mmCIF file of C-alpha atoms in Angstrom:
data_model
loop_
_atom_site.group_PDB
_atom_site.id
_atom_site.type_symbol
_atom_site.label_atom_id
_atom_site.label_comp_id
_atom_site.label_asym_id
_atom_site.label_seq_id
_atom_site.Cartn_x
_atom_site.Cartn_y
_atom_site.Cartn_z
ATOM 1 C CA UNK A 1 93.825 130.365 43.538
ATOM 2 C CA UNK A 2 93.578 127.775 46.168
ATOM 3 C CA UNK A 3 97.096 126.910 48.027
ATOM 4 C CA UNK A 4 97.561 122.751 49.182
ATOM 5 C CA UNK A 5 101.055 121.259 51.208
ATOM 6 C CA UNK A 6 103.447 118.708 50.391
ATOM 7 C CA UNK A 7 104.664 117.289 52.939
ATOM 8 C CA UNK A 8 107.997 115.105 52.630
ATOM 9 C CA UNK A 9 107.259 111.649 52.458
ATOM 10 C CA UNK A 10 110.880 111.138 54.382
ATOM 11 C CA UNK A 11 109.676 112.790 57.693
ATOM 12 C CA UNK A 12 108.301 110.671 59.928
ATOM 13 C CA UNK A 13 104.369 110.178 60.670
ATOM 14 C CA UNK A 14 103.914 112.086 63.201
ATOM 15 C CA UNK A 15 105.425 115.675 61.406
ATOM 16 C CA UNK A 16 103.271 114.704 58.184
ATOM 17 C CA UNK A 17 99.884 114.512 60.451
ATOM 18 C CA UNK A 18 101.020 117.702 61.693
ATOM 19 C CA UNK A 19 101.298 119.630 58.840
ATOM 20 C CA UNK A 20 97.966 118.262 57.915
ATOM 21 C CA UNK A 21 96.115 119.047 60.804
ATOM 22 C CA UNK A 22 97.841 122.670 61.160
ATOM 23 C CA UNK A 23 96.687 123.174 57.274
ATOM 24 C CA UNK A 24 93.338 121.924 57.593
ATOM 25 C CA UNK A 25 92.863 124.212 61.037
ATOM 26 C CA UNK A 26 94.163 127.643 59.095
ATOM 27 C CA UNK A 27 92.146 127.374 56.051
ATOM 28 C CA UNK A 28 94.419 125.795 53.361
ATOM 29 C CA UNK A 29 92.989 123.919 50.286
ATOM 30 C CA UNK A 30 94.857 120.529 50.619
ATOM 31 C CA UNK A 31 96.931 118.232 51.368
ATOM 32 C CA UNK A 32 99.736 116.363 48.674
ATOM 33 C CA UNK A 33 101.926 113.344 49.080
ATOM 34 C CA UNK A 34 104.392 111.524 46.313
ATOM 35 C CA UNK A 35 104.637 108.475 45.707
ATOM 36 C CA UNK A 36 108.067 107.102 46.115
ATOM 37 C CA UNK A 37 109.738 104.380 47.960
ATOM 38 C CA UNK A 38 113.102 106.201 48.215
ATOM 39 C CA UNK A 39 115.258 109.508 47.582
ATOM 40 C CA UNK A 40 115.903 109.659 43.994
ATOM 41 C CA UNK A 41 120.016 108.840 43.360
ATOM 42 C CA UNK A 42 122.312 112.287 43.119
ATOM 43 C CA UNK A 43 124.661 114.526 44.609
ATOM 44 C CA UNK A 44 124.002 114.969 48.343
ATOM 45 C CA UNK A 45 120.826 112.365 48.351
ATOM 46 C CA UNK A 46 120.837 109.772 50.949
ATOM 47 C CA UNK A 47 119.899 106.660 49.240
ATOM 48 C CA UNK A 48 119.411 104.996 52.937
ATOM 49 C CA UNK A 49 116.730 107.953 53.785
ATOM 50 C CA UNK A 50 113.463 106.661 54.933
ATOM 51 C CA UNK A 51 110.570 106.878 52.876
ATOM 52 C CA UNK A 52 107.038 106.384 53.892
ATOM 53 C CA UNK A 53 104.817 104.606 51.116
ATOM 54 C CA UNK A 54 102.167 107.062 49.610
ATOM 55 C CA UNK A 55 98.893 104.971 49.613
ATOM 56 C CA UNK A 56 99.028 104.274 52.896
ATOM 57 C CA UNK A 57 99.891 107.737 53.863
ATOM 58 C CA UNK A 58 97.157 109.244 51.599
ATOM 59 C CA UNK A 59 94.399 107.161 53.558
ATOM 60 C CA UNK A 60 96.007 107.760 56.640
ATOM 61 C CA UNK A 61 95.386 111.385 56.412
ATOM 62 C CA UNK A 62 91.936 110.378 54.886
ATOM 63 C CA UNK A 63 90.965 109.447 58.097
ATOM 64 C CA UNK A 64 93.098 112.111 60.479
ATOM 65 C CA UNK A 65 92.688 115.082 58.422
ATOM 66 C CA UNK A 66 89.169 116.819 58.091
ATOM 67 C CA UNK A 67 87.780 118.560 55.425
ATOM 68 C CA UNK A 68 90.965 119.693 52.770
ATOM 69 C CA UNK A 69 91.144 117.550 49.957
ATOM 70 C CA UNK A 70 94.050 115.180 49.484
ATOM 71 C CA UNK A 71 95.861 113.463 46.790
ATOM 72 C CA UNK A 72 98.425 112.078 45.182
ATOM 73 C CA UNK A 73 101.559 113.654 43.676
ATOM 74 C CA UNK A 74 100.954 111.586 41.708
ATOM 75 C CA UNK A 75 100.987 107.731 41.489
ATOM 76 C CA UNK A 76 103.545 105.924 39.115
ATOM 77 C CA UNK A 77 101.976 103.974 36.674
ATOM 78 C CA UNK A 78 104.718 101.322 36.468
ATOM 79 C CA UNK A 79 104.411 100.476 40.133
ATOM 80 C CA UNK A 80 100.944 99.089 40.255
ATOM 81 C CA UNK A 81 98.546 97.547 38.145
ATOM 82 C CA UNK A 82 96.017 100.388 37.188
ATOM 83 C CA UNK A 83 93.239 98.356 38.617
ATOM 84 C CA UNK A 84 94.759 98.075 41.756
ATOM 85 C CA UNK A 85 95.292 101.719 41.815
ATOM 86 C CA UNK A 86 91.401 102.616 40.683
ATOM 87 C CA UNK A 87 90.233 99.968 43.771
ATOM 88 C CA UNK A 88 92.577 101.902 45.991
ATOM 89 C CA UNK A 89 91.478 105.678 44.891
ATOM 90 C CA UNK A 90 88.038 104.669 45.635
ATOM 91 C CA UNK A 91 88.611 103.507 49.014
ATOM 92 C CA UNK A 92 90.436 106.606 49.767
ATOM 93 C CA UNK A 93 87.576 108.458 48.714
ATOM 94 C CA UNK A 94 84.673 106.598 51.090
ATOM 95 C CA UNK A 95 87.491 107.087 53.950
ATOM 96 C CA UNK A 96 88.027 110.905 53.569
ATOM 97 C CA UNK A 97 83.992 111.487 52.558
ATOM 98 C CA UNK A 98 84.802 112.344 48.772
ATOM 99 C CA UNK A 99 87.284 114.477 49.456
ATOM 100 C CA UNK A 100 90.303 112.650 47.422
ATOM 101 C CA UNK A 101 92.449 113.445 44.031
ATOM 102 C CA UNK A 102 93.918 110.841 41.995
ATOM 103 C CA UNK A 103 96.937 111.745 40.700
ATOM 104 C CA UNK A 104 98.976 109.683 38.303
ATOM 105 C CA UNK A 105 102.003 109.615 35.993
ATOM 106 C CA UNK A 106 103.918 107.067 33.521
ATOM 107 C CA UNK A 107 106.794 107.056 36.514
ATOM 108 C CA UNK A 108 110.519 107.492 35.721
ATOM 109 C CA UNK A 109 112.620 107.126 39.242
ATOM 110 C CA UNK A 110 115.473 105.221 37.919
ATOM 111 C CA UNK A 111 116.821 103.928 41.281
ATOM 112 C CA UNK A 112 113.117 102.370 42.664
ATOM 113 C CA UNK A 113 112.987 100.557 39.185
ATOM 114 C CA UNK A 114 116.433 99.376 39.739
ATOM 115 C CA UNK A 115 116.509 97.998 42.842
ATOM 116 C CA UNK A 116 112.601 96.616 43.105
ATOM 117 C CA UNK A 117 113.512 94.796 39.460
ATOM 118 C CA UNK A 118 110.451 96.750 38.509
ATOM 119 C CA UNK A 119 110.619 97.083 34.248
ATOM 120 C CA UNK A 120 110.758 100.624 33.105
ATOM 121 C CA UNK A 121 110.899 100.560 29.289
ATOM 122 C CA UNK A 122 111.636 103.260 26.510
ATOM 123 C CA UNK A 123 110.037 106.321 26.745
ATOM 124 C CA UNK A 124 107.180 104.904 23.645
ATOM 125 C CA UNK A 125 106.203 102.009 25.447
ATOM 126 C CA UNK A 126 105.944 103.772 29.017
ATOM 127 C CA UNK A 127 103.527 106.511 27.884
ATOM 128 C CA UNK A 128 101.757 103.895 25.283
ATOM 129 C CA UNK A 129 101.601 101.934 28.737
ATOM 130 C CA UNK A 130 100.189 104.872 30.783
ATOM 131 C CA UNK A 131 97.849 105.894 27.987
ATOM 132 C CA UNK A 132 96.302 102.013 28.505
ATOM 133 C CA UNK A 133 96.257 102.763 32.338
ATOM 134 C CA UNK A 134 93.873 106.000 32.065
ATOM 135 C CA UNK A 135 91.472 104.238 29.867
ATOM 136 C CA UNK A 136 91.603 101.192 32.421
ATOM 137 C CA UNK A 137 91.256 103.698 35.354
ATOM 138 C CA UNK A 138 88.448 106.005 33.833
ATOM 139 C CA UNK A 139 86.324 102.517 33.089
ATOM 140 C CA UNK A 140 86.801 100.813 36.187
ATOM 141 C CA UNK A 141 85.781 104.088 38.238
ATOM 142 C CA UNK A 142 83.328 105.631 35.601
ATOM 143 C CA UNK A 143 81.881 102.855 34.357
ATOM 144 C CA UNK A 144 79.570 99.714 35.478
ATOM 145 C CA UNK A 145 82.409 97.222 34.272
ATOM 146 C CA UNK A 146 85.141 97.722 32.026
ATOM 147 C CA UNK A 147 86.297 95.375 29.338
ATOM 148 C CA UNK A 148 89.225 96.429 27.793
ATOM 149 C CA UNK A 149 92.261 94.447 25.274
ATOM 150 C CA UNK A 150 95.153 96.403 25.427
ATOM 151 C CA UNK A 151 99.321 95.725 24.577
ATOM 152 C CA UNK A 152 99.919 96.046 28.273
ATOM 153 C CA UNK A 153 96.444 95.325 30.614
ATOM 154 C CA UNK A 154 93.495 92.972 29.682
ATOM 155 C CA UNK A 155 90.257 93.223 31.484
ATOM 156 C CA UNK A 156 87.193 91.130 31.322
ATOM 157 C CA UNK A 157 83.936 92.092 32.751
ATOM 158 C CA UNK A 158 85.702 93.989 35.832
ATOM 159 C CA UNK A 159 84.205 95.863 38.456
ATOM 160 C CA UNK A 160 85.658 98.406 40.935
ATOM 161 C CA UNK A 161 82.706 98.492 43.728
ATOM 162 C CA UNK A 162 81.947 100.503 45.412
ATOM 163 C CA UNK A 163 82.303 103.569 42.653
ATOM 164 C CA UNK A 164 83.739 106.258 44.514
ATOM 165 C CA UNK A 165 81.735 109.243 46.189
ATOM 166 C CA UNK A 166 82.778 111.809 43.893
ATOM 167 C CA UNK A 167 81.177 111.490 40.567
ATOM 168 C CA UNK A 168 83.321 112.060 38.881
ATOM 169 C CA UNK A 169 86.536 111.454 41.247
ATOM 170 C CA UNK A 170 88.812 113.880 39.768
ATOM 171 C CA UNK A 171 92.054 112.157 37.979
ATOM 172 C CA UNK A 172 95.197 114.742 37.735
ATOM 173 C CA UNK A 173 97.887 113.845 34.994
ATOM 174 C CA UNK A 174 101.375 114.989 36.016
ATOM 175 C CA UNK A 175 103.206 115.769 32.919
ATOM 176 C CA UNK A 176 105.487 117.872 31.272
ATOM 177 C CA UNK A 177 106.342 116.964 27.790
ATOM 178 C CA UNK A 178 104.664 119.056 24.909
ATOM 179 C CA UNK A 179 105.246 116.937 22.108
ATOM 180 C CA UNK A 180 102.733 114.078 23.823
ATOM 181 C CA UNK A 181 101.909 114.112 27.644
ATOM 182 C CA UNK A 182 100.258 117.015 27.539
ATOM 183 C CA UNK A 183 97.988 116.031 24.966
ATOM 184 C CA UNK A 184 97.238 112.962 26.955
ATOM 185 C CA UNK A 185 96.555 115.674 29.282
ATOM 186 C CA UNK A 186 93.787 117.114 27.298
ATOM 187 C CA UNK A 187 92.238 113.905 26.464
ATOM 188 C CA UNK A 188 92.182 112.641 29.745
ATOM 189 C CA UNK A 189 92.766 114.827 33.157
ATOM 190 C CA UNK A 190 90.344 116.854 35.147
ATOM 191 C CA UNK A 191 93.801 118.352 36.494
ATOM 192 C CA UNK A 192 97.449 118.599 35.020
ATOM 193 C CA UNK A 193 99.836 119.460 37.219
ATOM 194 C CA UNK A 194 104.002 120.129 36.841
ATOM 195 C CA UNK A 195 106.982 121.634 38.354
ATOM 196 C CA UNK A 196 107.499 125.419 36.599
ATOM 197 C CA UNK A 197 107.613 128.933 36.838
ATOM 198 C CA UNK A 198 104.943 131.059 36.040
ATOM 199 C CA UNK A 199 106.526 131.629 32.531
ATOM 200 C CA UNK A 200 106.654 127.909 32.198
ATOM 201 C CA UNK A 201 102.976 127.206 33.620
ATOM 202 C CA UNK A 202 101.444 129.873 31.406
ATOM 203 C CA UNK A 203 103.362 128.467 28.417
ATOM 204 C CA UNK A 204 102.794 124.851 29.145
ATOM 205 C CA UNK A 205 99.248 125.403 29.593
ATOM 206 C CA UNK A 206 98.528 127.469 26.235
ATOM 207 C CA UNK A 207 99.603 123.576 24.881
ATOM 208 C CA UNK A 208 96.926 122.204 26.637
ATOM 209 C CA UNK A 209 94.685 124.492 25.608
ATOM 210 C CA UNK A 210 95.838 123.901 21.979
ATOM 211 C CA UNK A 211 95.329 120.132 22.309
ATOM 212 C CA UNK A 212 92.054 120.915 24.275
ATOM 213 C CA UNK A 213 90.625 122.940 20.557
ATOM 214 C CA UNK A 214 92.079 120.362 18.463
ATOM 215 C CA UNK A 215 90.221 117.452 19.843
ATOM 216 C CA UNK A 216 87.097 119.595 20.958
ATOM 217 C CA UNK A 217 87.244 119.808 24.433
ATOM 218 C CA UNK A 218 86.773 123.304 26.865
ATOM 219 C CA UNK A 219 90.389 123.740 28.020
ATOM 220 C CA UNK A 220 88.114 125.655 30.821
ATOM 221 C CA UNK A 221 87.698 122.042 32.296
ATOM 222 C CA UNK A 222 91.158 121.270 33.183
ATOM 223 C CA UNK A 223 92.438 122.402 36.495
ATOM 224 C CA UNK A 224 96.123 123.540 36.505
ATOM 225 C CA UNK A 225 98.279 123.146 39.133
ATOM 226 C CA UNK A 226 101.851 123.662 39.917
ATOM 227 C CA UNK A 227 104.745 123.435 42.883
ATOM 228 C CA UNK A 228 108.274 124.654 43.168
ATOM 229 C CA UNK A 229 110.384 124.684 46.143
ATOM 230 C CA UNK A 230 109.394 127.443 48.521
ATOM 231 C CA UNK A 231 111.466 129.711 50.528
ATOM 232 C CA UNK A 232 109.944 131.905 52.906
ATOM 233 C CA UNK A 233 112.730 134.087 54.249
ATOM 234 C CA UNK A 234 116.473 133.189 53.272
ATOM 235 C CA UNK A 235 118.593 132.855 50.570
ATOM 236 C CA UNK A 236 117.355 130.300 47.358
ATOM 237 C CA UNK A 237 119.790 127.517 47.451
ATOM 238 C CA UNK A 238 121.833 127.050 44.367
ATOM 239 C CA UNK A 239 122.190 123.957 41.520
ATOM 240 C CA UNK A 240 118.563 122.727 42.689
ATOM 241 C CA UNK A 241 117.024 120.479 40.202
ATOM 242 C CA UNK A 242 113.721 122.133 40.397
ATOM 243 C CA UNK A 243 112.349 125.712 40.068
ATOM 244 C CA UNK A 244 112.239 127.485 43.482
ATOM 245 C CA UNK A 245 110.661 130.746 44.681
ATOM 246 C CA UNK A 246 110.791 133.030 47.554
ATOM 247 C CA UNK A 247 113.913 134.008 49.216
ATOM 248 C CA UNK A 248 111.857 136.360 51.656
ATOM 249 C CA UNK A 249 108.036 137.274 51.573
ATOM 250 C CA UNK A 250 108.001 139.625 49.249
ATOM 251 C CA UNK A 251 109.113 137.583 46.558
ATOM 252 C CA UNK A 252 107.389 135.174 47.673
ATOM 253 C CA UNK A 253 103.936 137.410 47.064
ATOM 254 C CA UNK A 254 105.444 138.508 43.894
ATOM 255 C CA UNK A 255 105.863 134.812 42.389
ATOM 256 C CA UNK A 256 101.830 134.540 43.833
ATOM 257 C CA UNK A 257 100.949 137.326 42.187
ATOM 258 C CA UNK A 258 102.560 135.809 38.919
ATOM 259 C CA UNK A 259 101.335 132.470 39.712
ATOM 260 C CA UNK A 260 97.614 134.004 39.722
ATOM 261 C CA UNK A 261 98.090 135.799 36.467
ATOM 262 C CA UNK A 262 99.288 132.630 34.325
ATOM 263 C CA UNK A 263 95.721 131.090 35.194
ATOM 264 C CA UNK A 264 97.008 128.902 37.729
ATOM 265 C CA UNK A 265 94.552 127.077 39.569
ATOM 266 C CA UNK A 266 96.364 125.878 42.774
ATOM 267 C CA UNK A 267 99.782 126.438 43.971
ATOM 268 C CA UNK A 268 101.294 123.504 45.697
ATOM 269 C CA UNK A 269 104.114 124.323 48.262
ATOM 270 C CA UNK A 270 106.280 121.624 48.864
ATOM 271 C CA UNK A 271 107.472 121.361 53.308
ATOM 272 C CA UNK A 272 111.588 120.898 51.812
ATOM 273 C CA UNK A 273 112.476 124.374 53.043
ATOM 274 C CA UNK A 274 109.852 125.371 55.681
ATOM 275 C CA UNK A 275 111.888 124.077 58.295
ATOM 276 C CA UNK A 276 110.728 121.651 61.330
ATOM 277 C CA UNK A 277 107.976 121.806 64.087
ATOM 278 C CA UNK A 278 107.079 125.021 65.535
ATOM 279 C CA UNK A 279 109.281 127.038 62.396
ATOM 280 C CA UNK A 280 107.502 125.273 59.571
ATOM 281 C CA UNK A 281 103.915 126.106 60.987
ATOM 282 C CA UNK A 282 105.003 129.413 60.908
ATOM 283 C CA UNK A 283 106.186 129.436 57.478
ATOM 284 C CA UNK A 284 103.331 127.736 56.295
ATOM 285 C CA UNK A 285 101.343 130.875 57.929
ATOM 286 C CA UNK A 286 103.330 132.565 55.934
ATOM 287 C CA UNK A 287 102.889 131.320 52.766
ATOM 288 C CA UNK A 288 98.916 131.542 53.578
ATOM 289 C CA UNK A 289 98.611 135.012 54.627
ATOM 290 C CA UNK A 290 100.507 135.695 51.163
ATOM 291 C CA UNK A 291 98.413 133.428 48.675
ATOM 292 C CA UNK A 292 94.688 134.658 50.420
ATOM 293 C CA UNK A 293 96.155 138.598 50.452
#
């Protein structure tokens, strides 16, 4: 099972590079960043936080970071046109040597949408949208030119040049819904990735695999992947809107272990709770000596 960071977009520069380097120079798998341009609205969220912008960060560490891959976690579709995004994913991959994973969703951050006057319709038309922006992506990067009539994007004759390194680069769908996402996962992601559990993870991805027989495709060639907040040593803080694990190493190895049995393929540990300079390195040590045991 390989093991990638997440570092918090809302650190500055210098602490994300950090992470990356200290990563890349123990022997983890890669490196994640989300793409938001602020802290979602809530209870204890500061909506004045600063929040570096994910495509510049990912080639950033592109070109600082050797060797782990890196990605996004993951791109929202409503935020940029879907060629833009394919143009960007394969510049990222000439900077970092074919070393980058595109990761996209339909988006859903209320507050961005809000304040950027950026349109985020009904839950239909966003993943009819998205579905539109994966064939647009997988043409413009797969393809010599792409020609495509859709509700939402309309292409004629485009190129994306150069094609990426990777052949192909490697899209990863984040999605959680069973009903529909995650048979958009089946039909089009070389990864899936969620938040969840190993109960959840295991579950989740028996759908896939059920949408992967039902349109005849080997569920074997979709990579899962997963995060939830991670807690080395210390108490799990309570009414947190996403699963967490740890609380000391031991459970930590435990929820590994459990990871590794639902068929995960990469466990993605998000910086939140590692703590800050010297302590997070440590933790993230940690975490390693755990996931390679």
């Amino acid at each position: 099972m390989r093991i990638s960071i997440w570092p918090g977009a809302g650190q500055p520069w210098s602490d994300i590079v950090a992470a990356g380097r200290h990563a890349e120079e123990t022997g983890w798998d890669g490196i994640w960043i989300a793409d938001h341009f602020m802290p979602n609205a809530g209870p204890g969220r500061d909506p004045l936080a600063p929040t570096l912008e994910a495509g510049s960060l990912v080639a950033a560490l592109a070109a600082a970071v050797p060797r782990v891959r890196i990605g996004t976690l993951v791109y929202g579709n409503t935020y940029r046109h879907p060629a833009v995004v394919a143009n960007m994913a394969a510049t990222v991959d000439h900077i970092s040597g074919g070393r980058f994973t595109l990761g996209v969703g339909a988006g859903w951050q209320v507050n961005e949408h809000q304040q950027y006057g950026i349109d985020l319709p009904p839950t239909k038309q966003l993943l009819d949208r998205f579905v539109e922006a994966l064939q647009v992506i997988h043409g413009l990067l797969r393809t010599p030119s792409t020609t495509f009539a859709g509700e939402y994007y309309q292409l004629t004759d485009a190129v994306c040049e150069p094609k990426p390194l990777q052949d192909p680069l490697p899209v990863m769908i984040g999605a959680k819904g069973e009903k529909r996402m995650l048979d958009v996962v089946a039909q089009y992601a070389d990864q899936w990735n969620t938040w969840g559990l190993p109960d959840v993870i295991a579950r989740k991805s028996a759908i896939i695999d059920r949408f992967c027989a039902e349109r005849g495709r080997d569920p074997k060639s979709i990579l899962r992947t997963a995060q939830a907040l991670t807690v080395v040593d210390g108490p799990l803080p309570e009414g947190l809107p996403v699963p967490a694990i740890g609380g000391s190493p031991a459970k930590l190895a435990d929820a590994v272990a459990e990871y590794r049995a639902a068929g995960l393929d990469e466990l993605i540990i998000p910086d939140g709770f590692l703590g800050t300079g010297p302590e997070k390195l440590k933790n993230m040590d940690t975490v390693l000596s755990l996931v390679r045991a």
